[in-house]
Amino acid sequence: MKAVQAAGRDLGYSSAVANVLPRQEADLIEYFLEDCRAKMNAELDERKEEVAAMRIRDKIAEGVRIRLRLTAPYIHVWPRAIYVMSQPPNAANSLCLLHSLVDDMWHHAGDKSTDYNWYSKRMLLAGVYTSSELFMLTDSSPEFEETWHYVDRSIGRVLQVGKAGSDLLNLFKNVMDGASPAGKSTRV
């Protein structure tokens, strides 16, 4: 909080200005995360027609890239932000912010699911986003080029898992309905 106190003094305020943030660093980080989500949404709204023409996987990848680019200028301090937000008093808010982020990404991708897919899509995208953010921390390639490749690979893997899960559910449904996988009845 020394930085907040110093900033307050630089702006002509008392160092007591830091008391406005009762949860200290966590409040600042949450503000940053909410601001980044708003900026991502604004950019996706501005590019609505361009995004609408993309495939679903590209829409999702673009949302992830936009959001990660907003973190890029702070990548040198981002491990500390992850640490702060993973602490028990901050974990619930952190998960809420992550849920809002991936929900917005799916919304901009045109997702209208209302079944179990609604949950699984968001859970899988949360995994893609968080692993991409962690990958970015160690990426030394120009302009985070390797991170963008990682995002594409991760989304590809998730889509394969999703298709496999869907195929498995359809197989079980067919078996329960009395049909073999080839569509022939198994009833005698």
PDB file of N, CA and C in Angstrom, residues 95-173:
ATOM      1  N   LEU A  95     -12.899 -15.837  -8.502  1.00  0.00           N
ATOM      2  CA  LEU A  95     -13.671 -16.785  -9.316  1.00  0.00           C
ATOM      3  C   LEU A  95     -14.891 -16.115  -9.940  1.00  0.00           C
ATOM      4  N   CYS A  96     -15.529 -15.206  -9.214  1.00  0.00           N
ATOM      5  CA  CYS A  96     -16.670 -14.458  -9.778  1.00  0.00           C
ATOM      6  C   CYS A  96     -16.234 -13.615 -10.972  1.00  0.00           C
ATOM      7  N   LEU A  97     -15.085 -12.960 -10.832  1.00  0.00           N
ATOM      8  CA  LEU A  97     -14.570 -12.143 -11.933  1.00  0.00           C
ATOM      9  C   LEU A  97     -14.208 -13.011 -13.133  1.00  0.00           C
ATOM     10  N   LEU A  98     -13.625 -14.178 -12.885  1.00  0.00           N
ATOM     11  CA  LEU A  98     -13.292 -15.094 -13.979  1.00  0.00           C
ATOM     12  C   LEU A  98     -14.563 -15.582 -14.663  1.00  0.00           C
ATOM     13  N   HIS A  99     -15.578 -15.917 -13.874  1.00  0.00           N
ATOM     14  CA  HIS A  99     -16.854 -16.352 -14.463  1.00  0.00           C
ATOM     15  C   HIS A  99     -17.450 -15.252 -15.339  1.00  0.00           C
ATOM     16  N   SER A 100     -17.456 -14.018 -14.841  1.00  0.00           N
ATOM     17  CA  SER A 100     -18.009 -12.908 -15.627  1.00  0.00           C
ATOM     18  C   SER A 100     -17.232 -12.723 -16.929  1.00  0.00           C
ATOM     19  N   LEU A 101     -15.913 -12.873 -16.851  1.00  0.00           N
ATOM     20  CA  LEU A 101     -15.073 -12.720 -18.031  1.00  0.00           C
ATOM     21  C   LEU A 101     -15.408 -13.767 -19.091  1.00  0.00           C
ATOM     22  N   VAL A 102     -15.413 -15.039 -18.713  1.00  0.00           N
ATOM     23  CA  VAL A 102     -15.659 -16.086 -19.714  1.00  0.00           C
ATOM     24  C   VAL A 102     -17.113 -16.059 -20.182  1.00  0.00           C
ATOM     25  N   ASP A 103     -18.037 -15.661 -19.315  1.00  0.00           N
ATOM     26  CA  ASP A 103     -19.432 -15.533 -19.731  1.00  0.00           C
ATOM     27  C   ASP A 103     -19.555 -14.451 -20.800  1.00  0.00           C
ATOM     28  N   ASP A 104     -18.860 -13.323 -20.604  1.00  0.00           N
ATOM     29  CA  ASP A 104     -18.877 -12.258 -21.616  1.00  0.00           C
ATOM     30  C   ASP A 104     -18.266 -12.739 -22.932  1.00  0.00           C
ATOM     31  N   MET A 105     -17.177 -13.491 -22.847  1.00  0.00           N
ATOM     32  CA  MET A 105     -16.549 -14.015 -24.070  1.00  0.00           C
ATOM     33  C   MET A 105     -17.528 -14.889 -24.840  1.00  0.00           C
ATOM     34  N   TRP A 106     -18.215 -15.784 -24.121  1.00  0.00           N
ATOM     35  CA  TRP A 106     -19.188 -16.654 -24.801  1.00  0.00           C
ATOM     36  C   TRP A 106     -20.371 -15.843 -25.336  1.00  0.00           C
ATOM     37  N   HIS A 107     -20.788 -14.833 -24.599  1.00  0.00           N
ATOM     38  CA  HIS A 107     -21.883 -13.988 -25.067  1.00  0.00           C
ATOM     39  C   HIS A 107     -21.514 -13.327 -26.399  1.00  0.00           C
ATOM     40  N   HIS A 108     -20.298 -12.781 -26.473  1.00  0.00           N
ATOM     41  CA  HIS A 108     -19.852 -12.135 -27.714  1.00  0.00           C
ATOM     42  C   HIS A 108     -19.651 -13.145 -28.841  1.00  0.00           C
ATOM     43  N   ALA A 109     -19.433 -14.402 -28.474  1.00  0.00           N
ATOM     44  CA  ALA A 109     -19.285 -15.445 -29.497  1.00  0.00           C
ATOM     45  C   ALA A 109     -20.647 -15.930 -29.988  1.00  0.00           C
ATOM     46  N   GLY A 110     -21.722 -15.442 -29.349  1.00  0.00           N
ATOM     47  CA  GLY A 110     -23.069 -15.800 -29.792  1.00  0.00           C
ATOM     48  C   GLY A 110     -23.660 -17.002 -29.089  1.00  0.00           C
ATOM     49  N   ASP A 111     -23.077 -17.425 -27.983  1.00  0.00           N
ATOM     50  CA  ASP A 111     -23.596 -18.606 -27.274  1.00  0.00           C
ATOM     51  C   ASP A 111     -24.969 -18.319 -26.687  1.00  0.00           C
ATOM     52  N   LYS A 112     -25.910 -19.212 -26.981  1.00  0.00           N
ATOM     53  CA  LYS A 112     -27.255 -19.081 -26.460  1.00  0.00           C
ATOM     54  C   LYS A 112     -27.697 -20.365 -25.759  1.00  0.00           C
ATOM     55  N   SER A 113     -26.722 -21.205 -25.402  1.00  0.00           N
ATOM     56  CA  SER A 113     -27.072 -22.491 -24.788  1.00  0.00           C
ATOM     57  C   SER A 113     -27.739 -22.265 -23.431  1.00  0.00           C
ATOM     58  N   THR A 114     -28.676 -23.153 -23.120  1.00  0.00           N
ATOM     59  CA  THR A 114     -29.382 -23.083 -21.835  1.00  0.00           C
ATOM     60  C   THR A 114     -29.356 -24.427 -21.118  1.00  0.00           C
ATOM     61  N   ASP A 115     -28.615 -25.373 -21.643  1.00  0.00           N
ATOM     62  CA  ASP A 115     -28.536 -26.693 -21.029  1.00  0.00           C
ATOM     63  C   ASP A 115     -27.195 -26.860 -20.320  1.00  0.00           C
ATOM     64  N   TYR A 116     -26.785 -28.095 -20.088  1.00  0.00           N
ATOM     65  CA  TYR A 116     -25.516 -28.345 -19.394  1.00  0.00           C
ATOM     66  C   TYR A 116     -24.328 -27.759 -20.146  1.00  0.00           C
ATOM     67  N   ASN A 117     -24.470 -27.554 -21.449  1.00  0.00           N
ATOM     68  CA  ASN A 117     -23.381 -26.972 -22.239  1.00  0.00           C
ATOM     69  C   ASN A 117     -23.012 -25.570 -21.759  1.00  0.00           C
ATOM     70  N   TRP A 118     -23.990 -24.844 -21.234  1.00  0.00           N
ATOM     71  CA  TRP A 118     -23.723 -23.496 -20.727  1.00  0.00           C
ATOM     72  C   TRP A 118     -22.617 -23.558 -19.683  1.00  0.00           C
ATOM     73  N   TYR A 119     -22.724 -24.515 -18.784  1.00  0.00           N
ATOM     74  CA  TYR A 119     -21.743 -24.653 -17.700  1.00  0.00           C
ATOM     75  C   TYR A 119     -20.411 -25.193 -18.211  1.00  0.00           C
ATOM     76  N   SER A 120     -20.480 -26.231 -19.034  1.00  0.00           N
ATOM     77  CA  SER A 120     -19.231 -26.855 -19.492  1.00  0.00           C
ATOM     78  C   SER A 120     -18.428 -25.906 -20.376  1.00  0.00           C
ATOM     79  N   LYS A 121     -19.092 -25.119 -21.209  1.00  0.00           N
ATOM     80  CA  LYS A 121     -18.376 -24.162 -22.060  1.00  0.00           C
ATOM     81  C   LYS A 121     -17.618 -23.139 -21.222  1.00  0.00           C
ATOM     82  N   ARG A 122     -18.261 -22.648 -20.202  1.00  0.00           N
ATOM     83  CA  ARG A 122     -17.621 -21.639 -19.367  1.00  0.00           C
ATOM     84  C   ARG A 122     -16.493 -22.229 -18.522  1.00  0.00           C
ATOM     85  N   MET A 123     -16.705 -23.439 -18.036  1.00  0.00           N
ATOM     86  CA  MET A 123     -15.662 -24.098 -17.254  1.00  0.00           C
ATOM     87  C   MET A 123     -14.432 -24.364 -18.121  1.00  0.00           C
ATOM     88  N   LEU A 124     -14.646 -24.878 -19.322  1.00  0.00           N
ATOM     89  CA  LEU A 124     -13.527 -25.170 -20.211  1.00  0.00           C
ATOM     90  C   LEU A 124     -12.812 -23.886 -20.642  1.00  0.00           C
ATOM     91  N   LEU A 125     -13.568 -22.844 -20.932  1.00  0.00           N
ATOM     92  CA  LEU A 125     -12.937 -21.581 -21.326  1.00  0.00           C
ATOM     93  C   LEU A 125     -12.169 -20.965 -20.157  1.00  0.00           C
ATOM     94  N   ALA A 126     -12.663 -21.116 -18.944  1.00  0.00           N
ATOM     95  CA  ALA A 126     -11.930 -20.621 -17.776  1.00  0.00           C
ATOM     96  C   ALA A 126     -10.565 -21.309 -17.691  1.00  0.00           C
ATOM     97  N   GLY A 127     -10.537 -22.601 -17.984  1.00  0.00           N
ATOM     98  CA  GLY A 127      -9.262 -23.333 -18.004  1.00  0.00           C
ATOM     99  C   GLY A 127      -8.336 -22.827 -19.098  1.00  0.00           C
ATOM    100  N   VAL A 128      -8.895 -22.585 -20.274  1.00  0.00           N
ATOM    101  CA  VAL A 128      -8.092 -22.058 -21.387  1.00  0.00           C
ATOM    102  C   VAL A 128      -7.541 -20.682 -21.022  1.00  0.00           C
ATOM    103  N   TYR A 129      -8.397 -19.823 -20.490  1.00  0.00           N
ATOM    104  CA  TYR A 129      -7.955 -18.467 -20.171  1.00  0.00           C
ATOM    105  C   TYR A 129      -6.868 -18.471 -19.100  1.00  0.00           C
ATOM    106  N   THR A 130      -7.108 -19.173 -18.011  1.00  0.00           N
ATOM    107  CA  THR A 130      -6.134 -19.135 -16.908  1.00  0.00           C
ATOM    108  C   THR A 130      -4.815 -19.786 -17.303  1.00  0.00           C
ATOM    109  N   SER A 131      -4.872 -20.882 -18.065  1.00  0.00           N
ATOM    110  CA  SER A 131      -3.608 -21.511 -18.484  1.00  0.00           C
ATOM    111  C   SER A 131      -2.869 -20.615 -19.478  1.00  0.00           C
ATOM    112  N   SER A 132      -3.611 -19.898 -20.315  1.00  0.00           N
ATOM    113  CA  SER A 132      -2.983 -18.966 -21.264  1.00  0.00           C
ATOM    114  C   SER A 132      -2.339 -17.800 -20.526  1.00  0.00           C
ATOM    115  N   GLU A 133      -2.996 -17.335 -19.490  1.00  0.00           N
ATOM    116  CA  GLU A 133      -2.435 -16.246 -18.687  1.00  0.00           C
ATOM    117  C   GLU A 133      -1.132 -16.702 -18.015  1.00  0.00           C
ATOM    118  N   LEU A 134      -1.125 -17.920 -17.494  1.00  0.00           N
ATOM    119  CA  LEU A 134       0.095 -18.455 -16.877  1.00  0.00           C
ATOM    120  C   LEU A 134       1.192 -18.663 -17.924  1.00  0.00           C
ATOM    121  N   PHE A 135       0.816 -19.144 -19.104  1.00  0.00           N
ATOM    122  CA  PHE A 135       1.789 -19.325 -20.183  1.00  0.00           C
ATOM    123  C   PHE A 135       2.422 -17.987 -20.540  1.00  0.00           C
ATOM    124  N   MET A 136       1.605 -16.953 -20.587  1.00  0.00           N
ATOM    125  CA  MET A 136       2.072 -15.618 -20.957  1.00  0.00           C
ATOM    126  C   MET A 136       3.153 -15.108 -20.001  1.00  0.00           C
ATOM    127  N   LEU A 137       3.071 -15.517 -18.739  1.00  0.00           N
ATOM    128  CA  LEU A 137       4.058 -15.069 -17.749  1.00  0.00           C
ATOM    129  C   LEU A 137       5.480 -15.488 -18.111  1.00  0.00           C
ATOM    130  N   THR A 138       5.612 -16.595 -18.820  1.00  0.00           N
ATOM    131  CA  THR A 138       6.950 -17.099 -19.156  1.00  0.00           C
ATOM    132  C   THR A 138       7.293 -16.916 -20.631  1.00  0.00           C
ATOM    133  N   ASP A 139       6.416 -16.269 -21.382  1.00  0.00           N
ATOM    134  CA  ASP A 139       6.620 -16.091 -22.818  1.00  0.00           C
ATOM    135  C   ASP A 139       7.566 -14.915 -23.073  1.00  0.00           C
ATOM    136  N   SER A 140       8.684 -15.230 -23.686  1.00  0.00           N
ATOM    137  CA  SER A 140       9.646 -14.171 -24.016  1.00  0.00           C
ATOM    138  C   SER A 140       9.687 -13.897 -25.519  1.00  0.00           C
ATOM    139  N   SER A 141       8.734 -14.463 -26.261  1.00  0.00           N
ATOM    140  CA  SER A 141       8.702 -14.239 -27.703  1.00  0.00           C
ATOM    141  C   SER A 141       8.244 -12.809 -28.006  1.00  0.00           C
ATOM    142  N   PRO A 142       8.593 -12.305 -29.201  1.00  0.00           N
ATOM    143  CA  PRO A 142       8.179 -10.936 -29.559  1.00  0.00           C
ATOM    144  C   PRO A 142       6.650 -10.807 -29.573  1.00  0.00           C
ATOM    145  N   GLU A 143       6.157  -9.761 -28.922  1.00  0.00           N
ATOM    146  CA  GLU A 143       4.720  -9.465 -28.913  1.00  0.00           C
ATOM    147  C   GLU A 143       3.861 -10.641 -28.409  1.00  0.00           C
ATOM    148  N   PHE A 144       4.448 -11.486 -27.579  1.00  0.00           N
ATOM    149  CA  PHE A 144       3.752 -12.647 -27.004  1.00  0.00           C
ATOM    150  C   PHE A 144       3.222 -13.607 -28.076  1.00  0.00           C
ATOM    151  N   GLU A 145       3.959 -13.705 -29.159  1.00  0.00           N
ATOM    152  CA  GLU A 145       3.572 -14.556 -30.286  1.00  0.00           C
ATOM    153  C   GLU A 145       3.294 -16.001 -29.861  1.00  0.00           C
ATOM    154  N   GLU A 146       4.151 -16.542 -28.990  1.00  0.00           N
ATOM    155  CA  GLU A 146       3.958 -17.924 -28.540  1.00  0.00           C
ATOM    156  C   GLU A 146       2.699 -18.076 -27.698  1.00  0.00           C
ATOM    157  N   THR A 147       2.338 -17.044 -26.968  1.00  0.00           N
ATOM    158  CA  THR A 147       1.101 -17.101 -26.180  1.00  0.00           C
ATOM    159  C   THR A 147      -0.104 -17.211 -27.102  1.00  0.00           C
ATOM    160  N   TRP A 148      -0.098 -16.464 -28.214  1.00  0.00           N
ATOM    161  CA  TRP A 148      -1.246 -16.514 -29.135  1.00  0.00           C
ATOM    162  C   TRP A 148      -1.352 -17.904 -29.774  1.00  0.00           C
ATOM    163  N   HIS A 149      -0.203 -18.528 -30.067  1.00  0.00           N
ATOM    164  CA  HIS A 149      -0.225 -19.912 -30.577  1.00  0.00           C
ATOM    165  C   HIS A 149      -0.758 -20.861 -29.508  1.00  0.00           C
ATOM    166  N   TYR A 150      -0.347 -20.626 -28.263  1.00  0.00           N
ATOM    167  CA  TYR A 150      -0.818 -21.462 -27.154  1.00  0.00           C
ATOM    168  C   TYR A 150      -2.339 -21.344 -27.011  1.00  0.00           C
ATOM    169  N   VAL A 151      -2.873 -20.134 -27.127  1.00  0.00           N
ATOM    170  CA  VAL A 151      -4.324 -19.929 -27.044  1.00  0.00           C
ATOM    171  C   VAL A 151      -5.018 -20.773 -28.114  1.00  0.00           C
ATOM    172  N   ASP A 152      -4.523 -20.708 -29.350  1.00  0.00           N
ATOM    173  CA  ASP A 152      -5.133 -21.477 -30.440  1.00  0.00           C
ATOM    174  C   ASP A 152      -5.071 -22.979 -30.171  1.00  0.00           C
ATOM    175  N   ARG A 153      -3.910 -23.463 -29.712  1.00  0.00           N
ATOM    176  CA  ARG A 153      -3.777 -24.901 -29.410  1.00  0.00           C
ATOM    177  C   ARG A 153      -4.714 -25.311 -28.278  1.00  0.00           C
ATOM    178  N   SER A 154      -4.808 -24.491 -27.256  1.00  0.00           N
ATOM    179  CA  SER A 154      -5.669 -24.816 -26.108  1.00  0.00           C
ATOM    180  C   SER A 154      -7.129 -24.880 -26.518  1.00  0.00           C
ATOM    181  N   ILE A 155      -7.561 -23.938 -27.319  1.00  0.00           N
ATOM    182  CA  ILE A 155      -8.951 -23.951 -27.783  1.00  0.00           C
ATOM    183  C   ILE A 155      -9.191 -25.176 -28.653  1.00  0.00           C
ATOM    184  N   GLY A 156      -8.232 -25.526 -29.494  1.00  0.00           N
ATOM    185  CA  GLY A 156      -8.348 -26.742 -30.315  1.00  0.00           C
ATOM    186  C   GLY A 156      -8.494 -27.986 -29.462  1.00  0.00           C
ATOM    187  N   ARG A 157      -7.698 -28.076 -28.395  1.00  0.00           N
ATOM    188  CA  ARG A 157      -7.793 -29.244 -27.496  1.00  0.00           C
ATOM    189  C   ARG A 157      -9.152 -29.287 -26.811  1.00  0.00           C
ATOM    190  N   VAL A 158      -9.641 -28.146 -26.369  1.00  0.00           N
ATOM    191  CA  VAL A 158     -10.933 -28.096 -25.692  1.00  0.00           C
ATOM    192  C   VAL A 158     -12.048 -28.516 -26.646  1.00  0.00           C
ATOM    193  N   LEU A 159     -11.964 -28.081 -27.888  1.00  0.00           N
ATOM    194  CA  LEU A 159     -12.986 -28.467 -28.862  1.00  0.00           C
ATOM    195  C   LEU A 159     -12.968 -29.972 -29.101  1.00  0.00           C
ATOM    196  N   GLN A 160     -11.779 -30.572 -29.131  1.00  0.00           N
ATOM    197  CA  GLN A 160     -11.683 -32.025 -29.292  1.00  0.00           C
ATOM    198  C   GLN A 160     -12.290 -32.736 -28.088  1.00  0.00           C
ATOM    199  N   VAL A 161     -11.999 -32.243 -26.892  1.00  0.00           N
ATOM    200  CA  VAL A 161     -12.564 -32.836 -25.676  1.00  0.00           C
ATOM    201  C   VAL A 161     -14.085 -32.691 -25.698  1.00  0.00           C
ATOM    202  N   GLY A 162     -14.555 -31.516 -26.086  1.00  0.00           N
ATOM    203  CA  GLY A 162     -15.998 -31.279 -26.158  1.00  0.00           C
ATOM    204  C   GLY A 162     -16.681 -32.198 -27.144  1.00  0.00           C
ATOM    205  N   LYS A 163     -16.076 -32.410 -28.315  1.00  0.00           N
ATOM    206  CA  LYS A 163     -16.655 -33.312 -29.312  1.00  0.00           C
ATOM    207  C   LYS A 163     -16.648 -34.741 -28.805  1.00  0.00           C
ATOM    208  N   ALA A 164     -15.562 -35.154 -28.168  1.00  0.00           N
ATOM    209  CA  ALA A 164     -15.482 -36.515 -27.627  1.00  0.00           C
ATOM    210  C   ALA A 164     -16.550 -36.717 -26.558  1.00  0.00           C
ATOM    211  N   GLY A 165     -16.723 -35.719 -25.693  1.00  0.00           N
ATOM    212  CA  GLY A 165     -17.748 -35.814 -24.652  1.00  0.00           C
ATOM    213  C   GLY A 165     -19.137 -35.896 -25.245  1.00  0.00           C
ATOM    214  N   SER A 166     -19.396 -35.096 -26.268  1.00  0.00           N
ATOM    215  CA  SER A 166     -20.693 -35.117 -26.940  1.00  0.00           C
ATOM    216  C   SER A 166     -20.935 -36.467 -27.605  1.00  0.00           C
ATOM    217  N   ASP A 167     -19.911 -37.004 -28.281  1.00  0.00           N
ATOM    218  CA  ASP A 167     -20.032 -38.321 -28.913  1.00  0.00           C
ATOM    219  C   ASP A 167     -20.331 -39.398 -27.880  1.00  0.00           C
ATOM    220  N   LEU A 168     -19.668 -39.308 -26.732  1.00  0.00           N
ATOM    221  CA  LEU A 168     -19.878 -40.285 -25.668  1.00  0.00           C
ATOM    222  C   LEU A 168     -21.293 -40.188 -25.116  1.00  0.00           C
ATOM    223  N   LEU A 169     -21.771 -38.974 -24.900  1.00  0.00           N
ATOM    224  CA  LEU A 169     -23.140 -38.797 -24.419  1.00  0.00           C
ATOM    225  C   LEU A 169     -24.155 -39.344 -25.425  1.00  0.00           C
ATOM    226  N   ASN A 170     -23.920 -39.100 -26.719  1.00  0.00           N
ATOM    227  CA  ASN A 170     -24.817 -39.620 -27.749  1.00  0.00           C
ATOM    228  C   ASN A 170     -24.800 -41.143 -27.774  1.00  0.00           C
ATOM    229  N   LEU A 171     -23.629 -41.738 -27.581  1.00  0.00           N
ATOM    230  CA  LEU A 171     -23.528 -43.200 -27.530  1.00  0.00           C
ATOM    231  C   LEU A 171     -24.357 -43.740 -26.371  1.00  0.00           C
ATOM    232  N   PHE A 172     -24.192 -43.158 -25.187  1.00  0.00           N
ATOM    233  CA  PHE A 172     -24.964 -43.606 -24.025  1.00  0.00           C
ATOM    234  C   PHE A 172     -26.456 -43.412 -24.254  1.00  0.00           C
ATOM    235  N   LYS A 173     -26.820 -42.295 -24.856  1.00  0.00           N
ATOM    236  CA  LYS A 173     -28.239 -42.039 -25.129  1.00  0.00           C
ATOM    237  C   LYS A 173     -28.794 -43.096 -26.073  1.00  0.00           C
TER     238      LYS A 173
END
